[in-house]
mmCIF file of C-alpha atoms in Angstrom:
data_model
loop_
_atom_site.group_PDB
_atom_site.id
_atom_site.type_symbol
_atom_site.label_atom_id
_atom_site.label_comp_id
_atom_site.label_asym_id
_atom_site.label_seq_id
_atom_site.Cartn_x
_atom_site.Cartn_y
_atom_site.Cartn_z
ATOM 1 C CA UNK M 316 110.932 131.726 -3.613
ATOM 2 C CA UNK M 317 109.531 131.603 -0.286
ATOM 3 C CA UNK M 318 105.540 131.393 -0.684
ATOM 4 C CA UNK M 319 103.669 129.973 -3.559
ATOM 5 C CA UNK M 320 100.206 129.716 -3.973
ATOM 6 C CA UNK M 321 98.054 126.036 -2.889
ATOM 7 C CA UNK M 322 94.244 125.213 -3.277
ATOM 8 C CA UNK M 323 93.578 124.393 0.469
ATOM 9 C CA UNK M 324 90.526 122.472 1.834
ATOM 10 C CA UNK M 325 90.116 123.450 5.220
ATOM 11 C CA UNK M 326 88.048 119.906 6.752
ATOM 12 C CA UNK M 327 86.863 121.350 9.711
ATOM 13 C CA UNK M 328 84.964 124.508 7.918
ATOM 14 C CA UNK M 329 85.042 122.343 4.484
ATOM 15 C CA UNK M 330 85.822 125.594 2.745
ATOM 16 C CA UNK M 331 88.169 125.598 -0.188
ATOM 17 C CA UNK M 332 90.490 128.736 -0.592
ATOM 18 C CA UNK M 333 93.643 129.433 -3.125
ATOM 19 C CA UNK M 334 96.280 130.432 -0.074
ATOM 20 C CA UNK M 335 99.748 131.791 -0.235
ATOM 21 C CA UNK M 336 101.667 129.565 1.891
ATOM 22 C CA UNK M 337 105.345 128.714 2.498
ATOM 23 C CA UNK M 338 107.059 126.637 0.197
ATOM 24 C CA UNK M 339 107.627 123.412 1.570
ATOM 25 C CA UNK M 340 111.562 122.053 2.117
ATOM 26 C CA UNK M 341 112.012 118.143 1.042
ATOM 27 C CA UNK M 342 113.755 115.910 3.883
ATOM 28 C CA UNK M 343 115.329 113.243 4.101
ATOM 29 C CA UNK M 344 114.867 110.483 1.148
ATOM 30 C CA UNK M 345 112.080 113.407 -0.738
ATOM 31 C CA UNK M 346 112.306 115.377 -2.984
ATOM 32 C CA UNK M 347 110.653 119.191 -4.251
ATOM 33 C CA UNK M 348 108.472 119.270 -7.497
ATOM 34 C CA UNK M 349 107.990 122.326 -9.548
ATOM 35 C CA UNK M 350 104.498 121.241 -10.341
ATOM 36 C CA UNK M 351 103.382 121.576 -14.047
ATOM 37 C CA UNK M 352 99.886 119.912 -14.166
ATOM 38 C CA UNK M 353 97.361 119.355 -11.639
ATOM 39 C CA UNK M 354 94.071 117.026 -12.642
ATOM 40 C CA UNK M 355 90.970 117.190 -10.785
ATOM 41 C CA UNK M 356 89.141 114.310 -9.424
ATOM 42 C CA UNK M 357 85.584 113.854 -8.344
ATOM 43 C CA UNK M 358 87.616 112.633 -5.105
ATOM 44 C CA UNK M 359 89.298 115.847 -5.064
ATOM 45 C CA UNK M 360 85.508 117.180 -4.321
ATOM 46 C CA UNK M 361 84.183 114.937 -1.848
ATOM 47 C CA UNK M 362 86.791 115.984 0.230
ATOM 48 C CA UNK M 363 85.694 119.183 0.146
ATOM 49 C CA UNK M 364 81.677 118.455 1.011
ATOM 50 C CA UNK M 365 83.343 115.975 3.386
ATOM 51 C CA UNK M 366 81.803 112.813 1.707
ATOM 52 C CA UNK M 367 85.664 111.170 1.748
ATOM 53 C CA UNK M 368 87.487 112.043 5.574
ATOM 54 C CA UNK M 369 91.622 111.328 4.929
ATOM 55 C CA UNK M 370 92.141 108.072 7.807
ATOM 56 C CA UNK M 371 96.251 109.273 8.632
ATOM 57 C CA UNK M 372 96.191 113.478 8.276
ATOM 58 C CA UNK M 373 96.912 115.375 11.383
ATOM 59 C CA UNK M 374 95.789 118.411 10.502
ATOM 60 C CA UNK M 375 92.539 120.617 9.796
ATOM 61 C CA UNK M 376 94.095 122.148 6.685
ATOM 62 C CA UNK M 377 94.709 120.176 3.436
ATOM 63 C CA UNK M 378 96.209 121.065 0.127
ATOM 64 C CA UNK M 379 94.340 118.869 -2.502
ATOM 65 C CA UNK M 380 95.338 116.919 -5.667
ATOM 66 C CA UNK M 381 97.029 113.515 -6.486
ATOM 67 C CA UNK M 382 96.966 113.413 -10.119
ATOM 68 C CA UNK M 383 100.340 115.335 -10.239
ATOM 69 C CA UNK M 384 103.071 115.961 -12.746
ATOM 70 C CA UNK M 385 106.424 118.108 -13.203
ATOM 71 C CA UNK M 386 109.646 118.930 -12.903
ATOM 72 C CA UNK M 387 112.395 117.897 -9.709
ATOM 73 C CA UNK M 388 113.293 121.393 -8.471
ATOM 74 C CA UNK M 389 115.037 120.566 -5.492
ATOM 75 C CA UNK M 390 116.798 117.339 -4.106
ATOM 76 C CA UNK M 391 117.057 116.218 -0.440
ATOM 77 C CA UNK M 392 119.110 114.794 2.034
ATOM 78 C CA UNK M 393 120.185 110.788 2.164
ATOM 79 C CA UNK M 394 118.455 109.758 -1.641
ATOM 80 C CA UNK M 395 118.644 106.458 -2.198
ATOM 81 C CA UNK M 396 117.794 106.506 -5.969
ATOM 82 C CA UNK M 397 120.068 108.343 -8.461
ATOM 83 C CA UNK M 398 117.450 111.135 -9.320
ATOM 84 C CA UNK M 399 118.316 114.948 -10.749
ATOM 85 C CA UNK M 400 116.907 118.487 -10.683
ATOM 86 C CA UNK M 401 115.090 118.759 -14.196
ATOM 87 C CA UNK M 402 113.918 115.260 -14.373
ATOM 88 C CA UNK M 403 110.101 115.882 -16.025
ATOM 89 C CA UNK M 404 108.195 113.210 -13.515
ATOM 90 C CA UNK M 405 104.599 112.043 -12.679
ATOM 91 C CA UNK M 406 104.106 111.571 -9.077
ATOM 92 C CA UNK M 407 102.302 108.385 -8.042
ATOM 93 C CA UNK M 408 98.423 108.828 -6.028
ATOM 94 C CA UNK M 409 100.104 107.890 -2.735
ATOM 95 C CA UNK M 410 102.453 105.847 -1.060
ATOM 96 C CA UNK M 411 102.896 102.697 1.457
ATOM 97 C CA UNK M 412 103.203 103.230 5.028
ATOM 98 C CA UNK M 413 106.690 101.661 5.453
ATOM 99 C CA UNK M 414 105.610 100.305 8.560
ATOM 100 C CA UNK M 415 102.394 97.835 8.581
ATOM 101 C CA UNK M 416 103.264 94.152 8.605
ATOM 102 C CA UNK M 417 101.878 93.579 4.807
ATOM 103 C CA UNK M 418 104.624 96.169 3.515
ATOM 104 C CA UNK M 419 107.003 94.233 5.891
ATOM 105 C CA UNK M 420 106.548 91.420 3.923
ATOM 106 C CA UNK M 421 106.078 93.282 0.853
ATOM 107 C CA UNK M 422 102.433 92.901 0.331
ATOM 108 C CA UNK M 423 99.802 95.619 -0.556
ATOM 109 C CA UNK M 424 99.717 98.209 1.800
ATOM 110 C CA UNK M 425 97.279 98.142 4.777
ATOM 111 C CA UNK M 426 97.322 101.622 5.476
ATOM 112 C CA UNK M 427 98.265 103.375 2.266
ATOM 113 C CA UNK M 428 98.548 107.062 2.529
ATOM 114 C CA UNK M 429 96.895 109.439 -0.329
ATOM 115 C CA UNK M 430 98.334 112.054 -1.748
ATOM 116 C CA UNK M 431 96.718 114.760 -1.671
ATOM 117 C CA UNK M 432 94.143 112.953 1.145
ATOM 118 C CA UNK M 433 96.274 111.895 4.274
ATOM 119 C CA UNK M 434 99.143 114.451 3.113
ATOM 120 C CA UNK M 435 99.509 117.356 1.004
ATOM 121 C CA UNK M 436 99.132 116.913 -2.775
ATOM 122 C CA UNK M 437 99.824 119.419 -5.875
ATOM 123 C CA UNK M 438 97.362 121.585 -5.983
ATOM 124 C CA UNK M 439 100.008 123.946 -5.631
ATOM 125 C CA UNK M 440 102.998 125.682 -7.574
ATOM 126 C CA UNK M 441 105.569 123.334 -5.432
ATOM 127 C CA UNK M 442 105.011 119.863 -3.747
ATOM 128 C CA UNK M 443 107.032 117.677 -1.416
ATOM 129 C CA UNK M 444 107.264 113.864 -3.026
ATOM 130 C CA UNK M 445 109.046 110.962 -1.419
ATOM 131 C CA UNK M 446 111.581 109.373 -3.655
ATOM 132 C CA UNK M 447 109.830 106.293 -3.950
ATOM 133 C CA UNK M 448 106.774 107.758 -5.177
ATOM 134 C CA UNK M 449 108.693 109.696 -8.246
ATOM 135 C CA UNK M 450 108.061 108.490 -11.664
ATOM 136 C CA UNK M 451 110.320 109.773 -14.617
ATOM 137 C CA UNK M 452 108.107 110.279 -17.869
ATOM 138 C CA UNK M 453 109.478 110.322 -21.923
ATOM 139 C CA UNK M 454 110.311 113.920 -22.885
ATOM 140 C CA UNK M 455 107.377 112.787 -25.566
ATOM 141 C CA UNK M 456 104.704 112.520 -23.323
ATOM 142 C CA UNK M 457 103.237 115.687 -22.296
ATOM 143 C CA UNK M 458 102.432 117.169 -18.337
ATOM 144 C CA UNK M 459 98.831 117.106 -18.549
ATOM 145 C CA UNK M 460 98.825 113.815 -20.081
ATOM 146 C CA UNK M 461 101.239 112.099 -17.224
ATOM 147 C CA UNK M 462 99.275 113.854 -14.183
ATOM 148 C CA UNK M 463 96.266 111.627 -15.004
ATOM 149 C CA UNK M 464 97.973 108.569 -15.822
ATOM 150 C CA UNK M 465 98.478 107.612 -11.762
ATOM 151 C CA UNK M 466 94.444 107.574 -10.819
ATOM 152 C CA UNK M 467 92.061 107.993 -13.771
ATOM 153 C CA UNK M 468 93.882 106.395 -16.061
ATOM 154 C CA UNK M 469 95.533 103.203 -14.003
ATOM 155 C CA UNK M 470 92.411 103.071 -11.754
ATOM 156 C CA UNK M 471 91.062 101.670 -15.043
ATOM 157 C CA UNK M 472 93.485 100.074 -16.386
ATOM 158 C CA UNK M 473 94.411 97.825 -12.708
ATOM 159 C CA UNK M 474 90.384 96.845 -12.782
ATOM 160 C CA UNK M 475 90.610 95.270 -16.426
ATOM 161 C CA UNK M 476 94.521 93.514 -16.516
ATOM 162 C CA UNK M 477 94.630 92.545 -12.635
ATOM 163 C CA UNK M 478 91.116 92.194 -11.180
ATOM 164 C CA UNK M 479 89.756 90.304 -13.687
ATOM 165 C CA UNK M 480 92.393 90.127 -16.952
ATOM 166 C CA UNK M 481 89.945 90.790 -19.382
ATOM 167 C CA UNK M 482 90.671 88.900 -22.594
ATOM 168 C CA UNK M 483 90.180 89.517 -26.801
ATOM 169 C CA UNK M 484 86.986 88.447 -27.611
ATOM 170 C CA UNK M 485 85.428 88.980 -24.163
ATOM 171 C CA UNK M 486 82.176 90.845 -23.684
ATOM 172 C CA UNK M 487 82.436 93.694 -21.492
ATOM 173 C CA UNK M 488 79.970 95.849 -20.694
ATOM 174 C CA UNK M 489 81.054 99.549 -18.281
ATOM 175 C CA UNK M 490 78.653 101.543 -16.583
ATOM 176 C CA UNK M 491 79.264 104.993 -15.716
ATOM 177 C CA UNK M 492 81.590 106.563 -18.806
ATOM 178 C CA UNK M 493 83.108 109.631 -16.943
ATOM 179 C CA UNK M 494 86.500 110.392 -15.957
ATOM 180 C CA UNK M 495 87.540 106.976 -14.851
ATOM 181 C CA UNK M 496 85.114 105.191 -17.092
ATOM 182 C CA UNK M 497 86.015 106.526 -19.903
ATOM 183 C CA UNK M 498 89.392 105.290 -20.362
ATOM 184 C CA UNK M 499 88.609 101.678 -19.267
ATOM 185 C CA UNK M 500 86.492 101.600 -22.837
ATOM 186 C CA UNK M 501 89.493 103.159 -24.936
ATOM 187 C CA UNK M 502 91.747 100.272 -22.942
ATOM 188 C CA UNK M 503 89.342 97.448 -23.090
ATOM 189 C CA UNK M 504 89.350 98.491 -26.830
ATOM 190 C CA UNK M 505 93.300 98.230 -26.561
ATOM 191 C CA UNK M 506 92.675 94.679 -25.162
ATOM 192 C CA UNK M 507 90.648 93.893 -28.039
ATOM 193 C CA UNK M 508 87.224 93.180 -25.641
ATOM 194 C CA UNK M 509 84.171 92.835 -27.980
ATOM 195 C CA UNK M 510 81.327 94.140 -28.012
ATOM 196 C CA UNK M 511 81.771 96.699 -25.582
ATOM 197 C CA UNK M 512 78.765 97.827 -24.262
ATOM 198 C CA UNK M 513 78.894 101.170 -22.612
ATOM 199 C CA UNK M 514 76.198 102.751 -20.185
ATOM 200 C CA UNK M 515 75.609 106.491 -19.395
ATOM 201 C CA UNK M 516 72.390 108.326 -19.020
ATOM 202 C CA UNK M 517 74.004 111.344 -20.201
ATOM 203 C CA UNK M 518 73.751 111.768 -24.290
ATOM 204 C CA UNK M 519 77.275 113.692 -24.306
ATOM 205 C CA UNK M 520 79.125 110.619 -22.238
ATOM 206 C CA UNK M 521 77.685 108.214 -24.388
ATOM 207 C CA UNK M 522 78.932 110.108 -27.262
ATOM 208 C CA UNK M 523 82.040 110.253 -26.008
ATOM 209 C CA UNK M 524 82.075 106.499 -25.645
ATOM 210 C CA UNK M 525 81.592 105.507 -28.680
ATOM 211 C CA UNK M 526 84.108 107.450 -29.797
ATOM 212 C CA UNK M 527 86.355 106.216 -27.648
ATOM 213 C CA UNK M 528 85.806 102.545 -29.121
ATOM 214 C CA UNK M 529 82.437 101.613 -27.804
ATOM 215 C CA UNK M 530 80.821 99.236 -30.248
ATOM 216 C CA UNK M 531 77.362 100.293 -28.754
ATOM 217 C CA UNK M 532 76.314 102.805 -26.294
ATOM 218 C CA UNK M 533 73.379 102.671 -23.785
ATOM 219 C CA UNK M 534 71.225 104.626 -21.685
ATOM 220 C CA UNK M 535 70.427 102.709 -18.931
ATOM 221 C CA UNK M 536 66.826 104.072 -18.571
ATOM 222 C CA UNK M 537 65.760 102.562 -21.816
ATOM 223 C CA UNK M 538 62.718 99.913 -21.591
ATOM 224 C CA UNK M 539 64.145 98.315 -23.983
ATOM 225 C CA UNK M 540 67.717 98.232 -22.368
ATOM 226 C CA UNK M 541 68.446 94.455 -21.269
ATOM 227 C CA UNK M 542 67.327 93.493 -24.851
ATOM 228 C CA UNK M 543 69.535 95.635 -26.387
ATOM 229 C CA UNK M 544 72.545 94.376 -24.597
ATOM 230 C CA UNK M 545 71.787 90.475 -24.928
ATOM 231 C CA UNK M 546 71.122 91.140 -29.037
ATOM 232 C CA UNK M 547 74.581 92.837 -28.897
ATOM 233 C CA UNK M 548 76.072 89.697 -26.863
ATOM 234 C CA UNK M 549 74.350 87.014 -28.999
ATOM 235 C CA UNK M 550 72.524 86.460 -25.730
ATOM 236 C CA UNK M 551 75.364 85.101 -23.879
ATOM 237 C CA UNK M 552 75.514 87.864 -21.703
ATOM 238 C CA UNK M 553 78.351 89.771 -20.333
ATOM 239 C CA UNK M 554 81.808 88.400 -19.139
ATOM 240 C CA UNK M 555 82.581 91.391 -16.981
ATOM 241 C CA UNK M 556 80.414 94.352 -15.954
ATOM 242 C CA UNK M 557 82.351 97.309 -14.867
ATOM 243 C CA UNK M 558 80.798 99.467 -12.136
ATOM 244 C CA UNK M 559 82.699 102.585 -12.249
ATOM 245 C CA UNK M 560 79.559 104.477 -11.502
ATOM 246 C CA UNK M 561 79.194 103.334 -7.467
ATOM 247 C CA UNK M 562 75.501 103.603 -7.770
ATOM 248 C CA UNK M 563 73.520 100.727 -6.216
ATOM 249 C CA UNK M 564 71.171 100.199 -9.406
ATOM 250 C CA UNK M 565 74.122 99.826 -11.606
ATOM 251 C CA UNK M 566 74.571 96.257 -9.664
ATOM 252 C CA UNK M 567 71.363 95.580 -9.667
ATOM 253 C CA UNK M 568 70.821 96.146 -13.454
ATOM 254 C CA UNK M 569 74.351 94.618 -13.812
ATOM 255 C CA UNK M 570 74.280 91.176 -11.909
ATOM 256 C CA UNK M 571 71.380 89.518 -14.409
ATOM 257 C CA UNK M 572 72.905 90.204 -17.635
ATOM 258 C CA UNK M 573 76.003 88.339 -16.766
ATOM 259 C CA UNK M 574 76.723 84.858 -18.762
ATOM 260 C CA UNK M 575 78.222 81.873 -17.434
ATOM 261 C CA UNK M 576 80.813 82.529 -15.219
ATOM 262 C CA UNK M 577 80.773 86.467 -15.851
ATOM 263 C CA UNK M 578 81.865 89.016 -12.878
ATOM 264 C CA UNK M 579 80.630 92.129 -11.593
ATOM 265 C CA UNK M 580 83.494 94.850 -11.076
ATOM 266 C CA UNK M 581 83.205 96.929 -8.410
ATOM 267 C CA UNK M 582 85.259 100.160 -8.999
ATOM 268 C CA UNK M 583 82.868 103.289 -8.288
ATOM 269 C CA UNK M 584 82.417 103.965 -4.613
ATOM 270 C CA UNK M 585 79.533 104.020 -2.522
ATOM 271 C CA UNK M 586 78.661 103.873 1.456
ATOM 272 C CA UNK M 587 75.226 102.414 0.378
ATOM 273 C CA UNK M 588 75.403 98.963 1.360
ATOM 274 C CA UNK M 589 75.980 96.053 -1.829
ATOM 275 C CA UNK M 590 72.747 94.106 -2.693
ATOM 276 C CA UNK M 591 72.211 92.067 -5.322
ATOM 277 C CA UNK M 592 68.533 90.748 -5.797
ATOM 278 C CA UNK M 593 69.381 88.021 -8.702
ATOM 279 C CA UNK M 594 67.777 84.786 -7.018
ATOM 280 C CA UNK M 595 69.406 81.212 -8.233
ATOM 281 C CA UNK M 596 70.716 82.119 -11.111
ATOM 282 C CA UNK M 597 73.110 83.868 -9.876
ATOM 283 C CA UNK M 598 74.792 80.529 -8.435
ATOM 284 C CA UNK M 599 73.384 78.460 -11.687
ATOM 285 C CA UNK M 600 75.684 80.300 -13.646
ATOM 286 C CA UNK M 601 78.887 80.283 -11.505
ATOM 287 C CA UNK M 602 78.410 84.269 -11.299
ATOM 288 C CA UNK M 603 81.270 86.396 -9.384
ATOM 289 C CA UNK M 604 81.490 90.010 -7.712
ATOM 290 C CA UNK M 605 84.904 91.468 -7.613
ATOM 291 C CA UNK M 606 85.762 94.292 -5.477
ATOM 292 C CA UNK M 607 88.524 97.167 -6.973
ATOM 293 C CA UNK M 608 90.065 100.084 -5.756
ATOM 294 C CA UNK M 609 92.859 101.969 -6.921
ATOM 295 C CA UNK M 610 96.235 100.575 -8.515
ATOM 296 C CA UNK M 611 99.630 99.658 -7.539
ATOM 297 C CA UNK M 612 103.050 101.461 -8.757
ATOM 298 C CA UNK M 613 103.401 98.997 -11.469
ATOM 299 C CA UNK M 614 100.474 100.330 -13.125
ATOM 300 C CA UNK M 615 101.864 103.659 -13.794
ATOM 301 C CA UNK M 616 104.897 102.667 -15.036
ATOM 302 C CA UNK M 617 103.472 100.391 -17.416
ATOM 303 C CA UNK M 618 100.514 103.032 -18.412
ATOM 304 C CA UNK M 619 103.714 106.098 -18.850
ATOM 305 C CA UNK M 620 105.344 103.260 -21.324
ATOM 306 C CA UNK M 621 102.744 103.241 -23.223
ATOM 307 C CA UNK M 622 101.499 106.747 -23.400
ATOM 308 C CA UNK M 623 105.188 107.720 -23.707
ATOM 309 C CA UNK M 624 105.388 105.227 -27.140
ATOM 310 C CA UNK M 625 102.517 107.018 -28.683
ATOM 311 C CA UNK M 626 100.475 102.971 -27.993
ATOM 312 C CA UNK M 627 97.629 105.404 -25.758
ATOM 313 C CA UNK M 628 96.817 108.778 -26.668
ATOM 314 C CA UNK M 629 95.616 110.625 -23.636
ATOM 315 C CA UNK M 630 94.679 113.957 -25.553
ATOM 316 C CA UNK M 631 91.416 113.136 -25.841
ATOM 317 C CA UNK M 632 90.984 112.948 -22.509
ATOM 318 C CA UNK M 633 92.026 116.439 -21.427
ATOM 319 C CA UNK M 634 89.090 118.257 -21.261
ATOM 320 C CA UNK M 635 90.453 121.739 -20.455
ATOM 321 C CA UNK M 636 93.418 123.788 -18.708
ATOM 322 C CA UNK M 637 92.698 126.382 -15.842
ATOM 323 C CA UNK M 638 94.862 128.258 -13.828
ATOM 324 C CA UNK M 639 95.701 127.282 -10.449
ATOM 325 C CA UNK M 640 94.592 130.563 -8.742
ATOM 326 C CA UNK M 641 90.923 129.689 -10.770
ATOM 327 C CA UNK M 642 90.581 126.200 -8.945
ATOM 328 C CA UNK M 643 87.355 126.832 -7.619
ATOM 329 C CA UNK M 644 85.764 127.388 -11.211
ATOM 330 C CA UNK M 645 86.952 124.160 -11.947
ATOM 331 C CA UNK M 646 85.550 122.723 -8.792
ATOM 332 C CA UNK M 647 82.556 124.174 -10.211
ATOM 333 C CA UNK M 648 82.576 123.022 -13.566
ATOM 334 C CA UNK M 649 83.170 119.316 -12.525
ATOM 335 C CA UNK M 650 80.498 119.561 -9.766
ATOM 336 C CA UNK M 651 77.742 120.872 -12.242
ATOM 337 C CA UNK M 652 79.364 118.586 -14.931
ATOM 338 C CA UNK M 653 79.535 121.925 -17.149
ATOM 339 C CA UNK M 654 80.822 120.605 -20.693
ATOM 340 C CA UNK M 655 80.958 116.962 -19.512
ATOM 341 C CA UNK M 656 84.637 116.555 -18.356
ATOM 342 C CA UNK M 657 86.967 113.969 -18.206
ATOM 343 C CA UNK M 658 89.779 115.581 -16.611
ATOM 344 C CA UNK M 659 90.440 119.643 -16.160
ATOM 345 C CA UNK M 660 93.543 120.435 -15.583
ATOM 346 C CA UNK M 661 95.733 123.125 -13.209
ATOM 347 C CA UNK M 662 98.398 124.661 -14.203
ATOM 348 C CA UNK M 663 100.593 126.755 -11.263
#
């Protein structure tokens, strides 16, 4: 075992090539992963067209991936947590510097590192994790399943229970029903929001939704589309509006169909710059605009509990397996949206 095969990015060409490289050794306090299941993320793309540059990587050449799952193969030097080869894991999306003075003082992390972003990820038969980052799952829940769980399942999840705690009974309304969106309907469902309102302009996504546990589904372009979703509010208007699509209309379509005191979510990224046109009404009814990205570790253990008790069932959302040496016809399949996915998987 001395090479394995990676799906490489190389930033300064922005070509993406399936390489036979060395397999990496784990040092001090990490740990080696026989990777089992790989997801692929929209991020995992603009990377490769070079719409998302990693902020801490010092080098030209990057092996993708951070929705990761598998198996310890190999133990290193000087662990300080009692972990053991054949421990089934998830790996979480990144880790804390160590060294800025918010993770001194055991804040949020000023200069988080990515997986697969500002270090190598698992787009690859075998990846190097740091102890820290490792995440045993149930023997019940399977690989596929646990490799989203740490980015487009807790990115969700973080926006609903910490960014805004979104209640029974509360009117939510998520734009943008793809492979982040997706599963904040089936967990605002799980939170027992109602209605929620979900907004694609694609038929299939808004199919999806509803059978995720959308009480109504929406295509945005419809004339008669901010009628429709003050009828199914009893013309209160939303508590929370979740951006996940980062596309500057959503806001704008967003911001005037809030009720009193409702918030705008931001979770989809954009570089365009926020603007939100609502005049006075926007301070009449004590309106709010939250920004979100990402989650935090306790996310993913909480999410693992309850996918691993059978509460969430993830199955749904894996829309297909392809081998690792095929990565770019996945790349291609989520770039042209080609069956509408939520999450394709590699397997090594």
């Amino acid at each position: 075992m001395d090479t394995m095969l990676a799906g490489r990015v190389h930033l300064d060409t922005k070509k993406f090539l399936v390489e036979e490289i060395p397999v990496p050794e784990p040092g001090p306090g990490e740990v080696l992963i026989e990777v089992q299941a790989a997801g692929v993320c929209l991020s995992d793309l603009h990377l490769i067209d070079g719409s998302i540059s990693p902020l801490h990587l010092n080098s030209n050449v990057l092996t993708l991936g951070h929705e990761i799952s598998g198996v310890i193969h190999t133990l290193g030097p000087g662990l300080k947590r009692d972990l053991a080869v054949g421990t089934r894991v998830a790996l979480q999306a990144g880790q804390p510097c160590g060294e800025c003075a918010t993770c001194v003082r055991g804040g949020t992390c000023t200069s988080f590192r990515g997986r697969g972003v500002d270090y190598d990820g698992g787009w690859s038969q075998y990846t190097i994790a740091r102890e820290d980052t490792v995440v045993p799952i149930p023997d019940a829940l399977p690989f596929d399943q646990a490799a989203i769980i740490p980015d487009a399942v807790s990115t969700s999840y973080a926006a609903l229970v910490e960014t805004v705690q979104v209640r029974s009974a509360q009117a939510v309304g998520i734009w943008g029903v793809g492979g982040v969106g997706a599963h904040a309907v089936r967990l605002a469902r799980m939170m027992g929001a109602t209605p929620i309102i979900a907004v694609d302009p694609l038929p299939n996504a808004r199919e999806r939704a509803l059978a995720f546990g959308a009480d109504i589904a929406l295509d945005p372009s419809d004339p008669g589309f901010a009628e429709a979703v003050l009828r199914a509010t009893d013309g209160l208007g939303l508590d929370y509006a979740f951006d996940f699509a980062g596309v500057p209309r959503v806001r704008e379509q967003a911001s005037p169909l809030l009720g009193d005191h409702g918030s705008l979510v931001l979770v989809g990224i954009t570089m365009e710059p926020l603007k939100i046109s609502e005049k006075m009404t926007f301070n009449l009814k004590n309106k709010k605009v939250y920004g979100h990205y990402g989650s935090s570790f306790d996310h993913v253990y909480e999410l693992i509990r309850l996918a691993g008790s059978g509460r969430l069932d993830l199955a749904p959302s894996i829309t297909d397996h392809i081998p690792l040496a095929d990565a770019p016809e996945a790349i291609h399949r989520l770039e042209r949206k080609i069956g509408d996915p939520i999450r394709l998987i590699l397997v090594p």
